Short mmCIF file of C-alpha atoms in Angstrom, two decimals:
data_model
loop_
_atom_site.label_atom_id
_atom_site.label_comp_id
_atom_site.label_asym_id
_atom_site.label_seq_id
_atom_site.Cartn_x
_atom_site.Cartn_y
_atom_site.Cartn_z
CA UNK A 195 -20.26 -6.68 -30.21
CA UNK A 196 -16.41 -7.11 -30.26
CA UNK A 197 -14.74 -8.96 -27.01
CA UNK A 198 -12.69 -6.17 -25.74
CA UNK A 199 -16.26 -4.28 -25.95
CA UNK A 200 -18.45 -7.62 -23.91
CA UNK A 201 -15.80 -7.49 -21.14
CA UNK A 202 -15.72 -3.65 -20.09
CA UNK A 203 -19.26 -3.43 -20.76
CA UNK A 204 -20.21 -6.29 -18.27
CA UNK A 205 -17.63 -5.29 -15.72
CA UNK A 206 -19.06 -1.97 -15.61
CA UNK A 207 -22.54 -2.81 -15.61
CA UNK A 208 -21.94 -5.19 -12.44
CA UNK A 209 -20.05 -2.34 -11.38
CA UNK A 210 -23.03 -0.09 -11.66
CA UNK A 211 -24.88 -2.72 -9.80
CA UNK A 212 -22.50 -2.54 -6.81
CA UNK A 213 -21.15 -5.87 -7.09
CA UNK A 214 -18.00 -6.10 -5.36
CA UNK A 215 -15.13 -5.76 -7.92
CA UNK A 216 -13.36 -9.19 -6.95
CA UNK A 217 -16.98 -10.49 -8.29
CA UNK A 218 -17.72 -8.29 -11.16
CA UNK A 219 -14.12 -9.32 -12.15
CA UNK A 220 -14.65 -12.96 -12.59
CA UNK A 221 -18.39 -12.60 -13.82
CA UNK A 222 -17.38 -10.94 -16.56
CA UNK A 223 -14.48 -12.73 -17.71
CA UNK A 224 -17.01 -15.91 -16.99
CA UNK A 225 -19.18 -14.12 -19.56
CA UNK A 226 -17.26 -13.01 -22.17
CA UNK A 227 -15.50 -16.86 -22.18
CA UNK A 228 -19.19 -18.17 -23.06
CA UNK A 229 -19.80 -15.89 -25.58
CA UNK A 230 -16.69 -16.13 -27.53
CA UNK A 231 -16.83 -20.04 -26.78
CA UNK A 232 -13.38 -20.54 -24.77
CA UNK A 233 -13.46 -24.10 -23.07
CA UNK A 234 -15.36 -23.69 -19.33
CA UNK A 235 -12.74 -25.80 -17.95
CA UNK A 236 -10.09 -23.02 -17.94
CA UNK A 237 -12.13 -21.23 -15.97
CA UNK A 238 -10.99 -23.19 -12.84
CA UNK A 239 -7.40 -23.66 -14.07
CA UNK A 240 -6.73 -20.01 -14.46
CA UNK A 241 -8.04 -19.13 -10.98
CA UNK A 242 -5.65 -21.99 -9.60
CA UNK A 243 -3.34 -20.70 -11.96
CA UNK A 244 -3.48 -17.00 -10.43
CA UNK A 245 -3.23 -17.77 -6.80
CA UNK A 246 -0.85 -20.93 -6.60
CA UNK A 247 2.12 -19.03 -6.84
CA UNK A 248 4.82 -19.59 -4.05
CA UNK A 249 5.46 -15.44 -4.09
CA UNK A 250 2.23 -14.81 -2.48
CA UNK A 251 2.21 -16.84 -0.17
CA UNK A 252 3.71 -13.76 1.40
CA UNK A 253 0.65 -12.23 1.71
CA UNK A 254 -1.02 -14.20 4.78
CA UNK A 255 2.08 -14.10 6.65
CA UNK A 256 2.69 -10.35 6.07
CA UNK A 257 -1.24 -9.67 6.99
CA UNK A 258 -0.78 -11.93 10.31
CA UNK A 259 2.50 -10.47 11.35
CA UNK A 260 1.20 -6.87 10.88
CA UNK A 261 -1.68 -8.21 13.02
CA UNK A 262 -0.17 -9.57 15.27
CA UNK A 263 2.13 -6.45 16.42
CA UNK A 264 -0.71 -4.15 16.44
CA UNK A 265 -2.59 -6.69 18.97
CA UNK A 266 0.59 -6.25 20.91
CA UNK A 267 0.03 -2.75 21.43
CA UNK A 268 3.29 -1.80 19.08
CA UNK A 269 1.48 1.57 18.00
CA UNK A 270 1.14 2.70 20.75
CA UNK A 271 4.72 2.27 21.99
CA UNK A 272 6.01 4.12 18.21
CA UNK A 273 3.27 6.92 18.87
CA UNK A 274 4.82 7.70 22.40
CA UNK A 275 8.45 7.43 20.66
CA UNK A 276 7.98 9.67 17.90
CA UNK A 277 5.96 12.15 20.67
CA UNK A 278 8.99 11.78 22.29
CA UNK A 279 11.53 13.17 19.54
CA UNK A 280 9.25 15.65 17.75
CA UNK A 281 5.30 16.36 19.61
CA UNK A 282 7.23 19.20 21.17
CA UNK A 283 7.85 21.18 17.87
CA UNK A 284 5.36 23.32 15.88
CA UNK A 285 2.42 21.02 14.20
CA UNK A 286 4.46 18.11 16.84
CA UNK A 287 1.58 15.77 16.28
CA UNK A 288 1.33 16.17 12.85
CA UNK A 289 4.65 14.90 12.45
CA UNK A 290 4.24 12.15 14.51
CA UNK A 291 1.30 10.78 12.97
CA UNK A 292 3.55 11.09 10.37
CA UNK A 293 6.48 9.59 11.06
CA UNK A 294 4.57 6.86 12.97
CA UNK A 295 2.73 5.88 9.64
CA UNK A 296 6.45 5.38 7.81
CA UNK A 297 6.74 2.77 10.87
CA UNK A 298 3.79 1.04 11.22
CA UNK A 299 3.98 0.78 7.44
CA UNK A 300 7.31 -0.98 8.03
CA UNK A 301 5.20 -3.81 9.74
CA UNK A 302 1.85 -4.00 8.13
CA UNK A 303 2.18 -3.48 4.82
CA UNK A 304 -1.82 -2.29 4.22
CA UNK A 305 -3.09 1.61 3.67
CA UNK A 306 -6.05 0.71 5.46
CA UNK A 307 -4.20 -1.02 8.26
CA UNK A 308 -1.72 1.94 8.84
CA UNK A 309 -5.10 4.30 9.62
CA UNK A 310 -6.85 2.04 11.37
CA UNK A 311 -4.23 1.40 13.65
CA UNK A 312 -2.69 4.51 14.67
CA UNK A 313 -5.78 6.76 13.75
CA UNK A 314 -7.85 5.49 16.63
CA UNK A 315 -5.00 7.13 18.65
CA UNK A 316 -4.15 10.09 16.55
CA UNK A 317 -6.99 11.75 15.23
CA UNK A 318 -8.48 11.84 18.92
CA UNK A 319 -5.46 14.01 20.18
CA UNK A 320 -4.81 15.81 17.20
CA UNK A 321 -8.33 17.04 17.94
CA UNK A 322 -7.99 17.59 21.62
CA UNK A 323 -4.84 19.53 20.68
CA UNK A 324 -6.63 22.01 18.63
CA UNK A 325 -6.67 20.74 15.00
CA UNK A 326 -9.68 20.52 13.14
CA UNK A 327 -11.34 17.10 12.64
CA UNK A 328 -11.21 16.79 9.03
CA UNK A 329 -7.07 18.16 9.01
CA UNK A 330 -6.47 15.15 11.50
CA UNK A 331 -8.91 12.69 9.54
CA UNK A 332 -7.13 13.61 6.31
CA UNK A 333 -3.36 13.73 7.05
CA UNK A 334 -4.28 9.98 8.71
CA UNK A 335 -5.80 9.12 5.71
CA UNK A 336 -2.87 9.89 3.35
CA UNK A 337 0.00 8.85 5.42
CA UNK A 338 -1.66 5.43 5.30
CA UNK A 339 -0.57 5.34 1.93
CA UNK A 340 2.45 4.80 2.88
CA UNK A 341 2.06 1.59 3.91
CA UNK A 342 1.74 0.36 -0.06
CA UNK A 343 5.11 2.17 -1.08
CA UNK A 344 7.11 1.60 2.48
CA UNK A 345 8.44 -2.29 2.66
CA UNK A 346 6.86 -5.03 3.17
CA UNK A 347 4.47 -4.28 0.43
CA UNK A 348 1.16 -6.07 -0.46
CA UNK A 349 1.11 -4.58 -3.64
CA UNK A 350 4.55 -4.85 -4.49
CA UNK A 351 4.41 -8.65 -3.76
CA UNK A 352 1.10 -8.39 -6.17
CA UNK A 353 3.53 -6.53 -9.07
CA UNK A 354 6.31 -8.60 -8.63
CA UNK A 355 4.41 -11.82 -9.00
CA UNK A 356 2.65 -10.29 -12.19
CA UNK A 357 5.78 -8.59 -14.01
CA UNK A 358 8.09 -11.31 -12.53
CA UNK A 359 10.69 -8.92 -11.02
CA UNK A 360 12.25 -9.05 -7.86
CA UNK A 361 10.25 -8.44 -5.02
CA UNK A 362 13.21 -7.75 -2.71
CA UNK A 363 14.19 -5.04 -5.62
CA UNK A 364 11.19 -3.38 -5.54
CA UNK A 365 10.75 -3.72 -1.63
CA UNK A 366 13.74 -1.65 -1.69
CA UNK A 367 12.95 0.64 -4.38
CA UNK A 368 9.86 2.03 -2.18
CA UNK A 369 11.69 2.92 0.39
CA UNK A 370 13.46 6.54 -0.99
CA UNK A 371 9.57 7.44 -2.28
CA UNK A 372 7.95 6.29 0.61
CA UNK A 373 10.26 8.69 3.08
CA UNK A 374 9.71 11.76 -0.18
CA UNK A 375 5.57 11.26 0.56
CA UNK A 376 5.93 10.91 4.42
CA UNK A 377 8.24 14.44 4.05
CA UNK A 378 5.74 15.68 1.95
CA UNK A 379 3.27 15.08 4.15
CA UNK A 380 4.90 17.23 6.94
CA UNK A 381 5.66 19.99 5.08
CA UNK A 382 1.74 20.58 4.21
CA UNK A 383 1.08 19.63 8.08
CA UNK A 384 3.42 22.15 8.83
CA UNK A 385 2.49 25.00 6.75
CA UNK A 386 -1.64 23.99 7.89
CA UNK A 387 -0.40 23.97 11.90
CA UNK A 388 1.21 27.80 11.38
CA UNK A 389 -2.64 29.31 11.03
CA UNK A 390 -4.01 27.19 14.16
CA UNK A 391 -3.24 27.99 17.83
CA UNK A 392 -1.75 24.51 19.00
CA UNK A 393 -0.55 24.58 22.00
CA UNK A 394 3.00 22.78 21.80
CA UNK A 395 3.46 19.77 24.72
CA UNK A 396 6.44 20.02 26.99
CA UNK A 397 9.71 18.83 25.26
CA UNK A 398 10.94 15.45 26.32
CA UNK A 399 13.58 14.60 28.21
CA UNK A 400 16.57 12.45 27.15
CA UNK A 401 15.92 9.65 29.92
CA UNK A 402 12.02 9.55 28.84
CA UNK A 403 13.37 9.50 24.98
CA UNK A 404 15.55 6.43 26.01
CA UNK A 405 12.93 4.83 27.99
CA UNK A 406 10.54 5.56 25.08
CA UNK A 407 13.19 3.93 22.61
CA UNK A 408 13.64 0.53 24.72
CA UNK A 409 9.76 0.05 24.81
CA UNK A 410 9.58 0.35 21.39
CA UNK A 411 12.54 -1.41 19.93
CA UNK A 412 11.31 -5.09 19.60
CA UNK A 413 8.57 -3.61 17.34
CA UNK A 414 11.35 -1.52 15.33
CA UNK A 415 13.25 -4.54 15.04
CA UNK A 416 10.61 -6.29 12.39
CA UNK A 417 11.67 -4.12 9.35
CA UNK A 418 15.16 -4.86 10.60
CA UNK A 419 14.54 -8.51 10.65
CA UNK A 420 12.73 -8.55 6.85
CA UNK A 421 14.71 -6.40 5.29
CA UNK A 422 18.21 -7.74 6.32
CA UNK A 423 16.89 -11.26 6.23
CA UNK A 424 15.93 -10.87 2.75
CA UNK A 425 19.24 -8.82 1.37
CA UNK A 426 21.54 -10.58 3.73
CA UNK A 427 20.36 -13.73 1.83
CA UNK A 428 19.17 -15.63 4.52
CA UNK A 429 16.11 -15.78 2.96
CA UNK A 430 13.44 -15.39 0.43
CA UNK A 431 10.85 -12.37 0.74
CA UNK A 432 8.04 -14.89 1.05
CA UNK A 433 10.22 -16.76 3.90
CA UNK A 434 11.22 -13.00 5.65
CA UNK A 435 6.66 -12.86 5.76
CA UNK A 436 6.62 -16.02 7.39
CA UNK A 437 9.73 -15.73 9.95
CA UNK A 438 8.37 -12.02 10.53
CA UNK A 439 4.90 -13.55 11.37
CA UNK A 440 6.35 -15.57 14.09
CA UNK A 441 8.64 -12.68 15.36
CA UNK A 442 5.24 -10.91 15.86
CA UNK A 443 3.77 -13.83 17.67
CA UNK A 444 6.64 -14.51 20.13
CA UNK A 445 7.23 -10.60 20.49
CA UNK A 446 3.29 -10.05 20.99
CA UNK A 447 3.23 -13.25 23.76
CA UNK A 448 6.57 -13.59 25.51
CA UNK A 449 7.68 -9.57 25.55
CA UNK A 450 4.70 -7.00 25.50
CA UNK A 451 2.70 -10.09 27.14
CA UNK A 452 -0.25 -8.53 25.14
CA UNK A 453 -1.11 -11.55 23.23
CA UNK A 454 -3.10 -14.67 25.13
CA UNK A 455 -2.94 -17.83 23.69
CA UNK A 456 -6.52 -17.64 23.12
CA UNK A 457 -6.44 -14.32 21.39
CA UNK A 458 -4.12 -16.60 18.67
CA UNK A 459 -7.60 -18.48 16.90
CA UNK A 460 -8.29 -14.69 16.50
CA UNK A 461 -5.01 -13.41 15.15
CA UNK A 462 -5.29 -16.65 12.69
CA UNK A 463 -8.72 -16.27 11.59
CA UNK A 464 -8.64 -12.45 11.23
CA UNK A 465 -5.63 -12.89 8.82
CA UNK A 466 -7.02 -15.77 6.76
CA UNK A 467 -10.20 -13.53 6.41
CA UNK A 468 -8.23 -10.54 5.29
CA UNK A 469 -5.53 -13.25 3.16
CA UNK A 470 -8.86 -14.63 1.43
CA UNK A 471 -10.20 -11.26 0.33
CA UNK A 472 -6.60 -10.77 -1.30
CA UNK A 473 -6.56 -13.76 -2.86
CA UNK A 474 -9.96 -13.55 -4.11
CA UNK A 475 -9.45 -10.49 -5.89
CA UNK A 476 -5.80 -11.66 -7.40
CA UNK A 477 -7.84 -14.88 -8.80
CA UNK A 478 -10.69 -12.55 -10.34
CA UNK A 479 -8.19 -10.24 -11.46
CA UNK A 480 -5.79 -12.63 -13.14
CA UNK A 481 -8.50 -14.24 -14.88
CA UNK A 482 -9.33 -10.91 -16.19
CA UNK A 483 -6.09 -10.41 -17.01
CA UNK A 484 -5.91 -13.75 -18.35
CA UNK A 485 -8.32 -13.14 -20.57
CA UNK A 486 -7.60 -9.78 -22.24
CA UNK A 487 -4.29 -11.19 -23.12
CA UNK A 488 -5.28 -14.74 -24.66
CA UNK A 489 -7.69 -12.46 -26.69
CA UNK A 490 -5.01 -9.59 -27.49
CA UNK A 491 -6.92 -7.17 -25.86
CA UNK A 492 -3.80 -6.20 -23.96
CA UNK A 493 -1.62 -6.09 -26.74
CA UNK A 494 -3.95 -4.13 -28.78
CA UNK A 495 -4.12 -1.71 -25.67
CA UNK A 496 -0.11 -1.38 -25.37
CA UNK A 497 -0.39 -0.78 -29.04
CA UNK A 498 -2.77 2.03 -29.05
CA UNK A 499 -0.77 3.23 -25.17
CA UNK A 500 2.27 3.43 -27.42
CA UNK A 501 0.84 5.29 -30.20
CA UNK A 502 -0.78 7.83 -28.61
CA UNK A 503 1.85 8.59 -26.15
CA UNK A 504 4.63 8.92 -28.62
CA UNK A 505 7.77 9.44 -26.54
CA UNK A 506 8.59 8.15 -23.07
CA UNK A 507 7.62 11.37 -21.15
CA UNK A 508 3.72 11.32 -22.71
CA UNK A 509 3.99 7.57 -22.23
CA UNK A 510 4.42 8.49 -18.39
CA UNK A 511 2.20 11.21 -17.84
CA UNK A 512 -0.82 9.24 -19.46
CA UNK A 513 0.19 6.32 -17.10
CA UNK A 514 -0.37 8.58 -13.97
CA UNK A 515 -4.03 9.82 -15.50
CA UNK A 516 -5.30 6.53 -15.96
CA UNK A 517 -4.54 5.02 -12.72
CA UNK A 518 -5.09 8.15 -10.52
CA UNK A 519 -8.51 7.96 -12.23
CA UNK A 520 -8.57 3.95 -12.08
CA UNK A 521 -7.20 4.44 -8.06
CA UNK A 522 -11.17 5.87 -7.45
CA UNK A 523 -12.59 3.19 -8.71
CA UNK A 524 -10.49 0.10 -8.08
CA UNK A 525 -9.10 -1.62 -5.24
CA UNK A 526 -4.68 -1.78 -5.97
CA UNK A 527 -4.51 -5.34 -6.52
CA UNK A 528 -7.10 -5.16 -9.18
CA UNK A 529 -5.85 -2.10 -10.87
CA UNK A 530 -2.73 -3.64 -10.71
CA UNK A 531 -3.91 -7.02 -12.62
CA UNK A 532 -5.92 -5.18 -15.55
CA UNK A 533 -3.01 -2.79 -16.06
CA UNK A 534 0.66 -4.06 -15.87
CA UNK A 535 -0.01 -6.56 -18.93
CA UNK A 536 -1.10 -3.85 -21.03
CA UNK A 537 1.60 -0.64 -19.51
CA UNK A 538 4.65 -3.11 -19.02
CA UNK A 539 5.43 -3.56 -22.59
CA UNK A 540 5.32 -0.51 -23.57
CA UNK A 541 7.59 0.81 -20.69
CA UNK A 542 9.95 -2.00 -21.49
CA UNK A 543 9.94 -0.52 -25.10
CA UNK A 544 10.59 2.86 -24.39
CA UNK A 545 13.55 1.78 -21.86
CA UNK A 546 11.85 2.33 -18.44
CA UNK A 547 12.63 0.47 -15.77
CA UNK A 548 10.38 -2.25 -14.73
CA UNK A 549 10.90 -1.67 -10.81
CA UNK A 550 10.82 1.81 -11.17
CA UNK A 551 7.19 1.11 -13.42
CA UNK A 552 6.33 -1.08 -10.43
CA UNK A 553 6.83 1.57 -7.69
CA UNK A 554 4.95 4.45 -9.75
CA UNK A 555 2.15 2.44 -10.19
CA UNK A 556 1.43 1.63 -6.54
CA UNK A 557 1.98 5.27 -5.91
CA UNK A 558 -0.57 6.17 -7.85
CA UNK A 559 -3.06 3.23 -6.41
CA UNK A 560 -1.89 4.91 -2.63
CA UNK A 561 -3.18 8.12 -3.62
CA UNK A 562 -6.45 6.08 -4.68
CA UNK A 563 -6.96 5.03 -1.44
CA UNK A 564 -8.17 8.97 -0.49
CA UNK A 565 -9.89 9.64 -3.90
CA UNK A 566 -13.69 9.07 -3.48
CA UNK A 567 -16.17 7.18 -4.40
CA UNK A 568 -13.60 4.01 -3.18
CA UNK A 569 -10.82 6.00 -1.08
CA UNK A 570 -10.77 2.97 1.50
CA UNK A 571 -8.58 4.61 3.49
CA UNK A 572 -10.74 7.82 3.88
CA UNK A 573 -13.59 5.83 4.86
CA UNK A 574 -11.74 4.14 7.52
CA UNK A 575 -10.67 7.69 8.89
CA UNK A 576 -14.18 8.75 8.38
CA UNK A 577 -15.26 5.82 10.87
CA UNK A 578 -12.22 6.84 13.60
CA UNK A 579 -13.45 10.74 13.45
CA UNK A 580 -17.02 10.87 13.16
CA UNK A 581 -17.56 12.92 10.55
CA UNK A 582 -18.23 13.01 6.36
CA UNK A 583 -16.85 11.51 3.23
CA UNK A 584 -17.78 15.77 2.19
CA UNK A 585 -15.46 16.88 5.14
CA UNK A 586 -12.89 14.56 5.07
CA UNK A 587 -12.58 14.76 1.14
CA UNK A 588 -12.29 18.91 0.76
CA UNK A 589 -9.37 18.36 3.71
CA UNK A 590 -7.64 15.82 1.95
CA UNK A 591 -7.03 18.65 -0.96
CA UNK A 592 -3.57 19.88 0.60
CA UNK A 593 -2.42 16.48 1.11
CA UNK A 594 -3.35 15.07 -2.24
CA UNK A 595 -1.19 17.99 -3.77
CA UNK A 596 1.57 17.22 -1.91
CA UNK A 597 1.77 13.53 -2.66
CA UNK A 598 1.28 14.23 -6.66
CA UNK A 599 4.41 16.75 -6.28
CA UNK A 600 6.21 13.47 -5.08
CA UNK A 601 4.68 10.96 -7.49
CA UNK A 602 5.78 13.19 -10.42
CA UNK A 603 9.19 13.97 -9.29
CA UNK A 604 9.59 10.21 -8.60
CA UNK A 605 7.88 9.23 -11.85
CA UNK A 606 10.09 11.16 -14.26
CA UNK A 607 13.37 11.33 -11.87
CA UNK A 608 13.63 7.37 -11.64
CA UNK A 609 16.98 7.65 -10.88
CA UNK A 610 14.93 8.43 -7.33
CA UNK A 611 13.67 4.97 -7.01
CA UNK A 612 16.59 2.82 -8.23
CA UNK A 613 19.80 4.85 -6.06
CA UNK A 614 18.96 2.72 -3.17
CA UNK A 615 18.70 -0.71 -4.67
CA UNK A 616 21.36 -0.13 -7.32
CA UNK A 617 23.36 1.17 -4.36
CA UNK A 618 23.34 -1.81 -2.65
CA UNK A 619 23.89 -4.19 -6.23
CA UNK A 620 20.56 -5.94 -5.92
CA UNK A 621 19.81 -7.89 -8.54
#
């Protein structure tokens, strides 16, 4: 039996087993490094290797700023604001769970987050309004998505560290493709809300849009605050995550007065519990990584990528196959690790952007998070609603159409992705 043949077939055997892929990851790199007799001790110096990397130390602080403003009650505050502006128009909710999901995204930086957070309050009176339980479930569901491609990014901290590009690049790459899915996303609402009877709420008036606006601005600020840190040059992405993560602390204490100091050992341990997962599955998934490369099964891959595909366009298209069919089965920071050694080259070969690569990928991966059997994001809806993965996935259908419209135009329009941040000169 060949390597490249040992690895996959272990991986998906554990996988078969329902080990956790962060596991079945490292077990079978651990494996196939026995059998082919690579030296143990690398084993613990490319795990090190993976996760001692000043870039993601992002991560934790992005994970404990995002939750620290939602234990401050900040979804709430940019669910009543958007209500505000927009829950008096036709499909008015819709929108705003919408539109809420391109902010909250703005904050946490996590699919599952995004739903979580604002579903718990959404879903409920999307129901009560008169739209069915699995439209609500699965519009939540997809707009979390958007907090992968809207800055600050998880994944895109996970790329950048991997293809060494610049994270503040991509960050602002997402942005133009993470507004095209979110407008997506209302036009199917939209089109969906004209065959149900919803009953529109009374339109808003401009003092209780203004008073609406003031109770929500400190949490609108933290986008402001990362983002203009970062391309004003005050500082690094990983330094924006850690100033943001105190913004959200002194915000979440000293302004909404939501946040005890004993509710901080929470806040701390919750994010180093979520931080750890991350990180286990970036060590796992480097060594992986690791591996197929110091045995050329990456290069081999690219090889046979580049031959099949033939031209840049195939090249493309068969990118989006695999990792919408890799997005049901793996978690983004794992797809991520087994794929951009082995799709990078050959995308560098055939004169395609690296950011642009970057962006399309986690795309893809977002729409993974509603694909069964491991759509995390429509479990987590599942959970909020009440009802089945069967009901929740035939709702998702519309949705799931409308974000591959967007992932193709942005996949073979790149120009899309890179106006904003060549716009703006970043380098």
């Amino acid at each position: 039996m060949n390597t490249a043949a040992l690895l996959f077939i272990s991986f998906a055997a554990l996988l078969l087993l329902n080990v956790p892929i962060a596991l079945s990851l490292g077990a079978s790199s651990l494996i196939a490094m026995v059998v082919t007799g690579l030296p143990l001790d690398m084993f613990p110096m490319q795990i090190y290797a993976n996760i001692g990397k000043f870039t993601l130390l992002a991560i934790p602080f992005f994970m404990l700023a995002g939750n620290t403003m939602e234990k401050a009650g900040i979804s709430d505050k940019l669910i009543n604001l958007a209500n505000k502006f927009v829950g008096h128009k036709t499909g008015g909710l819709a929108i705003v769970g919408v539109i809420t999901s391109c902010f909250f995204a703005a904050i946490s930086g996590s699919g599952p987050a995004t739903v979580a957070s604002l579903g718990v309050i959404i879903i409920p009176a999307m129901i009560n309004a008169g739209y069915s339980k699995g439209m609500s479930s699965a519009l939540m569901a997809t707009a979390g998505g958007i907090g992968v491609i809207i800055p600050p990014s998880i994944p895109f901290v996970v790329y950048g560290a991997i293809a060494g590009v610049s994270i503040g690049k991509i960050f602002m790459a997402g942005i133009v493709p993470g507004l095209l899915m979110g407008t997506a996303l209302v036009i199917a609402s939209l089109i969906m809300a004209k065959k149900m009877d919803i009953e529109p709420v009374p339109k808003a008036s401009a003092k209780e849009r203004w008073e609406a606006f003031k109770d929500a601005i400190w949490g609108l600020m933290m986008p402001v605050i990362i983002l203009g840190g970062i391309y004003g040059g005050f500082f690094t992405p990983t330094e924006a995550a850690a100033v943001s993560a105190v913004y959200g602390i002194l915000v979440g204490v000293f302004v909404y007065r939501k946040i005890k100091a004993k509710d901080l050992y929470d806040l701390m341990v919750e994010s180093a519990i979520g931080s750890a997962i991350v990180m286990f599955i970036v060590a796992a998934a480097g060594l992986f990584a690791w591996f197929c490369t110091t045995e050329g099964i990456s290069d081999m891959a690219s090889d046979l990528l580049l031959s099949v595909s033939g031209s840049k366009y195939m090249f493309l298209f068969i990118v989006n196959i695999i990792l919408l069919i890799a997005g049901c089965f793996l978690d983004a920071t794992s797809a991520l690790y087994i794929f951009t050694p082995i799709m990078l080259p050959v995308a560098t070969q055939l004169g395609y952007d690296p950011i642009a690569l970057g962006v399309v990928m986690t795309m893809n991966l977002a729409i993974g998070m509603i694909t069964p059997p491991v759509g995390v994001n429509l479990y987590v809806a599942c959970g909020v609603s009440k009802i089945s993965l069967g009901q929740i996935s035939k709702a998702v259908v519309p949705y799931l159409i409308a974000s591959l419209i967007v992932l193709f135009l942005i996949t073979y329009v790149p120009d899309i992705i890179l106006w904003l941040p060549n716009m703006m000169g970043i380098k």
